JSON list of C-alpha atoms and ligand atoms in Angstrom, two decimals:
[
{"chain": "R", "resi": 10, "resn": "MET", "atom": "CA", "xyz": [29.08, 23.44, 26.22]},
{"chain": "R", "resi": 11, "resn": "ASN", "atom": "CA", "xyz": [25.77, 22.51, 24.62]},
{"chain": "R", "resi": 12, "resn": "ILE", "atom": "CA", "xyz": [25.12, 18.17, 24.34]},
{"chain": "R", "resi": 13, "resn": "LEU", "atom": "CA", "xyz": [24.11, 18.35, 20.77]},
{"chain": "R", "resi": 14, "resn": "ALA", "atom": "CA", "xyz": [27.41, 19.55, 19.87]},
{"chain": "R", "resi": 15, "resn": "LYS", "atom": "CA", "xyz": [29.09, 16.34, 21.40]},
{"chain": "R", "resi": 16, "resn": "LEU", "atom": "CA", "xyz": [26.73, 14.08, 19.40]},
{"chain": "R", "resi": 17, "resn": "PRO", "atom": "CA", "xyz": [27.00, 12.64, 16.13]},
{"chain": "R", "resi": 18, "resn": "GLN", "atom": "CA", "xyz": [24.08, 14.83, 14.02]},
{"chain": "R", "resi": 19, "resn": "GLN", "atom": "CA", "xyz": [22.42, 12.55, 11.49]},
{"chain": "R", "resi": 20, "resn": "THR", "atom": "CA", "xyz": [23.24, 8.28, 11.10]},
{"chain": "R", "resi": 21, "resn": "ILE", "atom": "CA", "xyz": [22.68, 5.62, 8.67]},
{"chain": "R", "resi": 22, "resn": "THR", "atom": "CA", "xyz": [22.55, 2.25, 10.39]},
{"chain": "R", "resi": 23, "resn": "THR", "atom": "CA", "xyz": [21.83, -0.94, 8.78]},
{"chain": "R", "resi": 24, "resn": "THR", "atom": "CA", "xyz": [21.80, -3.63, 11.37]},
{"chain": "R", "resi": 25, "resn": "ALA", "atom": "CA", "xyz": [20.25, -3.07, 14.46]},
{"chain": "R", "resi": 26, "resn": "ILE", "atom": "CA", "xyz": [23.47, -3.79, 15.50]},
{"chain": "R", "resi": 27, "resn": "GLU", "atom": "CA", "xyz": [24.89, -0.56, 14.76]},
{"chain": "R", "resi": 28, "resn": "THR", "atom": "CA", "xyz": [21.72, 1.31, 16.30]},
{"chain": "R", "resi": 29, "resn": "HIS", "atom": "CA", "xyz": [22.20, -0.30, 19.42]},
{"chain": "R", "resi": 30, "resn": "ASN", "atom": "CA", "xyz": [26.31, 0.58, 19.05]},
{"chain": "R", "resi": 31, "resn": "LEU", "atom": "CA", "xyz": [24.99, 4.30, 18.56]},
{"chain": "R", "resi": 32, "resn": "ALA", "atom": "CA", "xyz": [22.89, 4.22, 22.07]},
{"chain": "R", "resi": 33, "resn": "LYS", "atom": "CA", "xyz": [26.10, 3.17, 23.36]},
{"chain": "R", "resi": 34, "resn": "ILE", "atom": "CA", "xyz": [27.92, 6.06, 22.11]},
{"chain": "R", "resi": 35, "resn": "ILE", "atom": "CA", "xyz": [25.59, 8.72, 22.66]},
{"chain": "R", "resi": 36, "resn": "ALA", "atom": "CA", "xyz": [24.83, 7.12, 26.11]},
{"chain": "R", "resi": 37, "resn": "LYS", "atom": "CA", "xyz": [28.35, 8.37, 27.20]},
{"chain": "R", "resi": 38, "resn": "GLN", "atom": "CA", "xyz": [28.16, 11.50, 26.40]},
{"chain": "R", "resi": 39, "resn": "LEU", "atom": "CA", "xyz": [24.28, 12.42, 28.09]},
{"chain": "R", "resi": 40, "resn": "PRO", "atom": "CA", "xyz": [24.16, 14.80, 30.88]},
{"chain": "R", "resi": 41, "resn": "LYS", "atom": "CA", "xyz": [24.30, 12.93, 34.42]},
{"chain": "R", "resi": 42, "resn": "ASP", "atom": "CA", "xyz": [20.03, 13.30, 34.18]},
{"chain": "R", "resi": 43, "resn": "SER", "atom": "CA", "xyz": [18.37, 12.88, 31.09]},
{"chain": "R", "resi": 44, "resn": "ILE", "atom": "CA", "xyz": [15.14, 12.56, 29.03]},
{"chain": "R", "resi": 45, "resn": "LEU", "atom": "CA", "xyz": [15.12, 11.45, 25.87]},
{"chain": "R", "resi": 46, "resn": "ALA", "atom": "CA", "xyz": [11.86, 11.43, 22.81]},
{"chain": "R", "resi": 47, "resn": "LEU", "atom": "CA", "xyz": [11.99, 8.84, 20.77]},
{"chain": "R", "resi": 48, "resn": "TYR", "atom": "CA", "xyz": [10.40, 9.58, 17.40]},
{"chain": "R", "resi": 49, "resn": "GLY", "atom": "CA", "xyz": [10.06, 6.76, 14.73]},
{"chain": "R", "resi": 50, "resn": "GLU", "atom": "CA", "xyz": [6.90, 4.78, 13.26]},
{"chain": "R", "resi": 51, "resn": "LEU", "atom": "CA", "xyz": [6.60, 1.23, 14.47]},
{"chain": "R", "resi": 52, "resn": "GLY", "atom": "CA", "xyz": [9.68, -0.67, 13.95]},
{"chain": "R", "resi": 53, "resn": "THR", "atom": "CA", "xyz": [12.10, 2.22, 12.94]},
{"chain": "R", "resi": 54, "resn": "GLY", "atom": "CA", "xyz": [14.67, 0.76, 16.08]},
{"chain": "R", "resi": 55, "resn": "LYS", "atom": "CA", "xyz": [13.13, 2.93, 19.26]},
{"chain": "R", "resi": 56, "resn": "SER", "atom": "CA", "xyz": [13.42, -0.14, 21.30]},
{"chain": "R", "resi": 57, "resn": "THR", "atom": "CA", "xyz": [16.92, -1.46, 19.40]},
{"chain": "R", "resi": 58, "resn": "PHE", "atom": "CA", "xyz": [18.59, 1.80, 20.75]},
{"chain": "R", "resi": 59, "resn": "THR", "atom": "CA", "xyz": [17.03, 1.18, 24.30]},
{"chain": "R", "resi": 60, "resn": "ARG", "atom": "CA", "xyz": [18.88, -1.41, 24.62]},
{"chain": "R", "resi": 61, "resn": "GLY", "atom": "CA", "xyz": [22.03, -0.23, 23.43]},
{"chain": "R", "resi": 62, "resn": "LEU", "atom": "CA", "xyz": [21.56, 2.21, 26.30]},
{"chain": "R", "resi": 63, "resn": "ALA", "atom": "CA", "xyz": [20.77, -0.43, 28.87]},
{"chain": "R", "resi": 64, "resn": "GLU", "atom": "CA", "xyz": [23.87, -2.61, 28.28]},
{"chain": "R", "resi": 65, "resn": "ALA", "atom": "CA", "xyz": [25.88, 0.68, 27.90]},
{"chain": "R", "resi": 66, "resn": "TRP", "atom": "CA", "xyz": [24.99, 1.33, 31.53]},
{"chain": "R", "resi": 67, "resn": "GLN", "atom": "CA", "xyz": [25.74, -2.29, 32.34]},
{"chain": "R", "resi": 68, "resn": "ILE", "atom": "CA", "xyz": [22.32, -3.51, 32.68]},
{"chain": "R", "resi": 69, "resn": "ASN", "atom": "CA", "xyz": [21.74, -6.83, 32.47]},
{"chain": "R", "resi": 70, "resn": "GLY", "atom": "CA", "xyz": [18.12, -9.01, 31.35]},
{"chain": "R", "resi": 71, "resn": "PRO", "atom": "CA", "xyz": [15.68, -8.38, 28.60]},
{"chain": "R", "resi": 72, "resn": "ILE", "atom": "CA", "xyz": [14.36, -4.72, 28.08]},
{"chain": "R", "resi": 73, "resn": "ASN", "atom": "CA", "xyz": [11.46, -5.59, 26.63]},
{"chain": "R", "resi": 74, "resn": "SER", "atom": "CA", "xyz": [8.72, -2.55, 25.72]},
{"chain": "R", "resi": 75, "resn": "PRO", "atom": "CA", "xyz": [6.50, -1.46, 28.49]},
{"chain": "R", "resi": 76, "resn": "THR", "atom": "CA", "xyz": [2.68, -3.08, 28.26]},
{"chain": "R", "resi": 77, "resn": "TYR", "atom": "CA", "xyz": [0.70, -3.42, 31.37]},
{"chain": "R", "resi": 78, "resn": "HIS", "atom": "CA", "xyz": [2.04, -0.86, 33.51]},
{"chain": "R", "resi": 79, "resn": "PHE", "atom": "CA", "xyz": [3.58, 2.32, 30.59]},
{"chain": "R", "resi": 80, "resn": "PHE", "atom": "CA", "xyz": [6.66, 2.56, 31.84]},
{"chain": "R", "resi": 81, "resn": "ASN", "atom": "CA", "xyz": [10.04, -0.15, 33.27]},
{"chain": "R", "resi": 82, "resn": "ILE", "atom": "CA", "xyz": [12.67, 1.18, 35.68]},
{"chain": "R", "resi": 83, "resn": "TYR", "atom": "CA", "xyz": [16.08, -0.84, 35.35]},
{"chain": "R", "resi": 84, "resn": "LYS", "atom": "CA", "xyz": [19.13, -0.42, 37.75]},
{"chain": "R", "resi": 85, "resn": "GLY", "atom": "CA", "xyz": [22.43, -0.32, 36.36]},
{"chain": "R", "resi": 86, "resn": "THR", "atom": "CA", "xyz": [25.19, 2.62, 36.84]},
{"chain": "R", "resi": 87, "resn": "ARG", "atom": "CA", "xyz": [22.35, 4.69, 35.63]},
{"chain": "R", "resi": 88, "resn": "GLN", "atom": "CA", "xyz": [18.76, 4.25, 36.41]},
{"chain": "R", "resi": 89, "resn": "LEU", "atom": "CA", "xyz": [16.51, 4.06, 33.03]},
{"chain": "R", "resi": 90, "resn": "ILE", "atom": "CA", "xyz": [13.03, 4.43, 33.03]},
{"chain": "R", "resi": 91, "resn": "HIS", "atom": "CA", "xyz": [11.63, 2.86, 29.90]},
{"chain": "R", "resi": 92, "resn": "LEU", "atom": "CA", "xyz": [8.55, 4.09, 28.88]},
{"chain": "R", "resi": 93, "resn": "ASP", "atom": "CA", "xyz": [5.90, 3.68, 26.41]},
{"chain": "R", "resi": 94, "resn": "ALA", "atom": "CA", "xyz": [3.43, 6.47, 25.51]},
{"chain": "R", "resi": 95, "resn": "TYR", "atom": "CA", "xyz": [1.51, 4.96, 22.38]},
{"chain": "R", "resi": 96, "resn": "ARG", "atom": "CA", "xyz": [-1.75, 3.55, 24.76]},
{"chain": "R", "resi": 97, "resn": "LEU", "atom": "CA", "xyz": [-1.67, 6.62, 26.36]},
{"chain": "R", "resi": 98, "resn": "GLU", "atom": "CA", "xyz": [-4.78, 9.01, 25.62]},
{"chain": "R", "resi": 99, "resn": "ASN", "atom": "CA", "xyz": [-4.34, 12.06, 26.51]},
{"chain": "R", "resi": 100, "resn": "PRO", "atom": "CA", "xyz": [-0.98, 14.15, 27.95]},
{"chain": "R", "resi": 101, "resn": "GLU", "atom": "CA", "xyz": [-2.78, 14.78, 31.29]},
{"chain": "R", "resi": 102, "resn": "ASP", "atom": "CA", "xyz": [-2.35, 10.33, 31.47]},
{"chain": "R", "resi": 103, "resn": "TYR", "atom": "CA", "xyz": [1.83, 11.16, 31.47]},
{"chain": "R", "resi": 104, "resn": "LEU", "atom": "CA", "xyz": [1.49, 13.19, 34.65]},
{"chain": "R", "resi": 105, "resn": "GLU", "atom": "CA", "xyz": [-0.41, 10.73, 36.56]},
{"chain": "R", "resi": 106, "resn": "LEU", "atom": "CA", "xyz": [2.29, 8.00, 35.93]},
{"chain": "R", "resi": 107, "resn": "MET", "atom": "CA", "xyz": [3.99, 10.52, 38.60]},
{"chain": "R", "resi": 108, "resn": "ILE", "atom": "CA", "xyz": [7.49, 9.08, 36.98]},
{"chain": "R", "resi": 109, "resn": "GLU", "atom": "CA", "xyz": [9.82, 11.95, 39.18]},
{"chain": "R", "resi": 110, "resn": "ASP", "atom": "CA", "xyz": [8.55, 9.59, 42.33]},
{"chain": "R", "resi": 111, "resn": "TYR", "atom": "CA", "xyz": [10.64, 7.18, 41.25]},
{"chain": "R", "resi": 112, "resn": "LEU", "atom": "CA", "xyz": [13.47, 8.65, 39.90]},
{"chain": "R", "resi": 113, "resn": "SER", "atom": "CA", "xyz": [17.48, 8.23, 41.52]},
{"chain": "R", "resi": 114, "resn": "SER", "atom": "CA", "xyz": [20.16, 10.28, 40.10]},
{"chain": "R", "resi": 115, "resn": "PRO", "atom": "CA", "xyz": [21.53, 9.53, 37.78]},
{"chain": "R", "resi": 116, "resn": "PHE", "atom": "CA", "xyz": [18.59, 8.50, 35.69]},
{"chain": "R", "resi": 117, "resn": "CYS", "atom": "CA", "xyz": [17.69, 8.90, 31.91]},
{"chain": "R", "resi": 118, "resn": "ILE", "atom": "CA", "xyz": [14.18, 8.15, 30.76]},
{"chain": "R", "resi": 119, "resn": "VAL", "atom": "CA", "xyz": [13.53, 7.40, 27.60]},
{"chain": "R", "resi": 120, "resn": "ILE", "atom": "CA", "xyz": [10.35, 8.24, 25.91]},
{"chain": "R", "resi": 121, "resn": "GLU", "atom": "CA", "xyz": [8.35, 6.35, 23.34]},
{"chain": "R", "resi": 122, "resn": "TRP", "atom": "CA", "xyz": [5.89, 7.92, 20.88]},
{"chain": "R", "resi": 123, "resn": "PRO", "atom": "CA", "xyz": [6.53, 11.12, 22.98]},
{"chain": "R", "resi": 124, "resn": "GLU", "atom": "CA", "xyz": [4.14, 12.51, 20.62]},
{"chain": "R", "resi": 125, "resn": "LYS", "atom": "CA", "xyz": [1.41, 11.30, 22.67]},
{"chain": "R", "resi": 126, "resn": "ILE", "atom": "CA", "xyz": [2.44, 13.89, 25.70]},
{"chain": "R", "resi": 127, "resn": "GLY", "atom": "CA", "xyz": [2.46, 16.28, 23.63]},
{"chain": "R", "resi": 128, "resn": "ARG", "atom": "CA", "xyz": [2.61, 19.69, 25.22]},
{"chain": "R", "resi": 129, "resn": "LEU", "atom": "CA", "xyz": [3.63, 18.15, 28.59]},
{"chain": "R", "resi": 130, "resn": "LEU", "atom": "CA", "xyz": [6.66, 16.43, 27.24]},
{"chain": "R", "resi": 131, "resn": "PRO", "atom": "CA", "xyz": [9.15, 18.18, 29.64]},
{"chain": "R", "resi": 132, "resn": "PRO", "atom": "CA", "xyz": [11.21, 20.78, 27.52]},
{"chain": "R", "resi": 133, "resn": "ASN", "atom": "CA", "xyz": [14.60, 19.78, 28.07]},
{"chain": "R", "resi": 134, "resn": "ALA", "atom": "CA", "xyz": [14.32, 16.22, 26.26]},
{"chain": "R", "resi": 135, "resn": "LEU", "atom": "CA", "xyz": [16.74, 15.37, 23.62]},
{"chain": "R", "resi": 136, "resn": "ARG", "atom": "CA", "xyz": [14.67, 15.14, 20.45]},
{"chain": "R", "resi": 137, "resn": "ILE", "atom": "CA", "xyz": [15.73, 11.92, 18.45]},
{"chain": "R", "resi": 138, "resn": "TYR", "atom": "CA", "xyz": [13.66, 10.96, 15.42]},
{"chain": "R", "resi": 139, "resn": "PHE", "atom": "CA", "xyz": [14.23, 7.04, 13.63]},
{"chain": "R", "resi": 140, "resn": "GLU", "atom": "CA", "xyz": [12.93, 6.50, 9.83]},
{"chain": "R", "resi": 141, "resn": "ILE", "atom": "CA", "xyz": [12.91, 4.07, 7.48]},
{"chain": "R", "resi": 142, "resn": "ILE", "atom": "CA", "xyz": [14.63, 5.98, 4.48]},
{"chain": "R", "resi": 143, "resn": "GLN", "atom": "CA", "xyz": [14.66, 2.48, 1.75]},
{"chain": "R", "resi": 144, "resn": "ASP", "atom": "CA", "xyz": [14.03, -1.17, 2.59]},
{"chain": "R", "resi": 145, "resn": "GLY", "atom": "CA", "xyz": [16.92, -2.25, 5.31]},
{"chain": "R", "resi": 146, "resn": "ILE", "atom": "CA", "xyz": [18.38, 1.88, 5.58]},
{"chain": "R", "resi": 147, "resn": "HIS", "atom": "CA", "xyz": [17.75, 3.40, 9.07]},
{"chain": "R", "resi": 148, "resn": "ARG", "atom": "CA", "xyz": [18.04, 6.93, 9.50]},
{"chain": "R", "resi": 149, "resn": "ILE", "atom": "CA", "xyz": [18.82, 8.85, 13.04]},
{"chain": "R", "resi": 150, "resn": "THR", "atom": "CA", "xyz": [18.68, 12.22, 13.81]},
{"chain": "R", "resi": 151, "resn": "VAL", "atom": "CA", "xyz": [19.59, 14.11, 16.73]},
{"chain": "R", "resi": 152, "resn": "GLY", "atom": "CA", "xyz": [17.76, 17.36, 17.38]},
{"chain": "R", "resi": 153, "resn": "GLN", "atom": "CA", "xyz": [15.24, 18.89, 15.56]},
{"chain": "R", "resi": 154, "resn": "LYS", "atom": "CA", "xyz": [15.46, 17.27, 12.48]},
{"chain": "O", "resi": 225, "resn": "ATP", "atom": "N1", "xyz": [19.40, -0.77, 11.61]},
{"chain": "O", "resi": 225, "resn": "ATP", "atom": "C1", "xyz": [18.55, -0.65, 12.27]},
{"chain": "O", "resi": 225, "resn": "ATP", "atom": "N2", "xyz": [18.16, -0.34, 12.69]},
{"chain": "O", "resi": 225, "resn": "ATP", "atom": "C2", "xyz": [17.30, -0.53, 14.20]},
{"chain": "O", "resi": 225, "resn": "ATP", "atom": "N3", "xyz": [16.65, -1.54, 14.19]},
{"chain": "O", "resi": 225, "resn": "ATP", "atom": "C3", "xyz": [16.53, -2.86, 12.93]},
{"chain": "O", "resi": 225, "resn": "ATP", "atom": "C4", "xyz": [17.22, -1.66, 11.62]},
{"chain": "O", "resi": 225, "resn": "ATP", "atom": "N4", "xyz": [17.45, -2.84, 11.05]},
{"chain": "O", "resi": 225, "resn": "ATP", "atom": "C5", "xyz": [16.84, -3.57, 11.45]},
{"chain": "O", "resi": 225, "resn": "ATP", "atom": "N5", "xyz": [16.17, -3.58, 12.59]},
{"chain": "O", "resi": 225, "resn": "ATP", "atom": "C6", "xyz": [15.71, -4.15, 12.64]},
{"chain": "O", "resi": 225, "resn": "ATP", "atom": "O1", "xyz": [13.49, -3.63, 13.15]},
{"chain": "O", "resi": 225, "resn": "ATP", "atom": "C7", "xyz": [13.41, -4.01, 14.27]},
{"chain": "O", "resi": 225, "resn": "ATP", "atom": "C8", "xyz": [12.52, -2.47, 15.04]},
{"chain": "O", "resi": 225, "resn": "ATP", "atom": "O2", "xyz": [11.78, -3.18, 16.30]},
{"chain": "O", "resi": 225, "resn": "ATP", "atom": "P1", "xyz": [11.90, -1.71, 17.03]},
{"chain": "O", "resi": 225, "resn": "ATP", "atom": "O3", "xyz": [11.45, -2.78, 18.35]},
{"chain": "O", "resi": 225, "resn": "ATP", "atom": "O4", "xyz": [13.12, -1.31, 17.84]},
{"chain": "O", "resi": 225, "resn": "ATP", "atom": "O5", "xyz": [11.38, -0.72, 17.00]},
{"chain": "O", "resi": 225, "resn": "ATP", "atom": "P2", "xyz": [10.67, 0.84, 17.92]},
{"chain": "O", "resi": 225, "resn": "ATP", "atom": "O6", "xyz": [10.60, 1.40, 17.06]},
{"chain": "O", "resi": 225, "resn": "ATP", "atom": "O7", "xyz": [10.42, 0.03, 18.88]},
{"chain": "O", "resi": 225, "resn": "ATP", "atom": "O8", "xyz": [8.96, 0.26, 17.36]},
{"chain": "O", "resi": 225, "resn": "ATP", "atom": "P3", "xyz": [7.45, 0.16, 18.39]},
{"chain": "O", "resi": 225, "resn": "ATP", "atom": "O9", "xyz": [7.05, 1.73, 18.15]},
{"chain": "O", "resi": 225, "resn": "ATP", "atom": "O10", "xyz": [7.00, -0.88, 17.70]},
{"chain": "O", "resi": 225, "resn": "ATP", "atom": "O11", "xyz": [7.85, -0.22, 19.69]},
{"chain": "O", "resi": 225, "resn": "ATP", "atom": "C9", "xyz": [14.05, -4.80, 14.77]},
{"chain": "O", "resi": 225, "resn": "ATP", "atom": "O12", "xyz": [13.12, -5.93, 14.56]},
{"chain": "O", "resi": 225, "resn": "ATP", "atom": "C10", "xyz": [15.58, -5.09, 14.37]},
{"chain": "O", "resi": 225, "resn": "ATP", "atom": "O13", "xyz": [15.92, -5.34, 14.56]},
{"chain": "O", "resi": 226, "resn": "MG", "atom": "MG1", "xyz": [9.25, 0.40, 20.75]}
]
């Protein structure tokens, strides 16, 4: 069955906790090894969503935006690889990170700023779009927008 059919297509959240809770719902539905591409401007809730995933997979400790190393790896009931592609200079830099060498199934790779990876984004990545449609009102859309 198509994974999209199981996921809420569009959700409005008015607090970070609601975004967090949506992530927990989605976390339960994701296939064993997944790649999520989180699109959205600064401050729209991509990292907040990632923290919800981490909680669903019983990952303890703070989920901070990766800075120096571009991606962080966490181990819980599922491995979470959190990549912030914002500072990649070109799509080829993504390949040089050699993320596949670190993968341990079941895993989920979460990519913030997937635009920076362009055509090298894995084609099976599930796209999720984050927008602020009004002050304090965020819209999260799963799949093609
Ligand atoms: N409905 C909401 N959903 C998500 N975050 C919200 C919401 N309402 C308020 N916030 C706040 O907005 C901020 C979102 O920041 P977050 O770091 O998740 O954004 P981001 O998309 O990862 O940004 P960046 O591109 O800079 O990494 C947080 O401070 C969060 O508490
Ligand atoms: Mg972020």
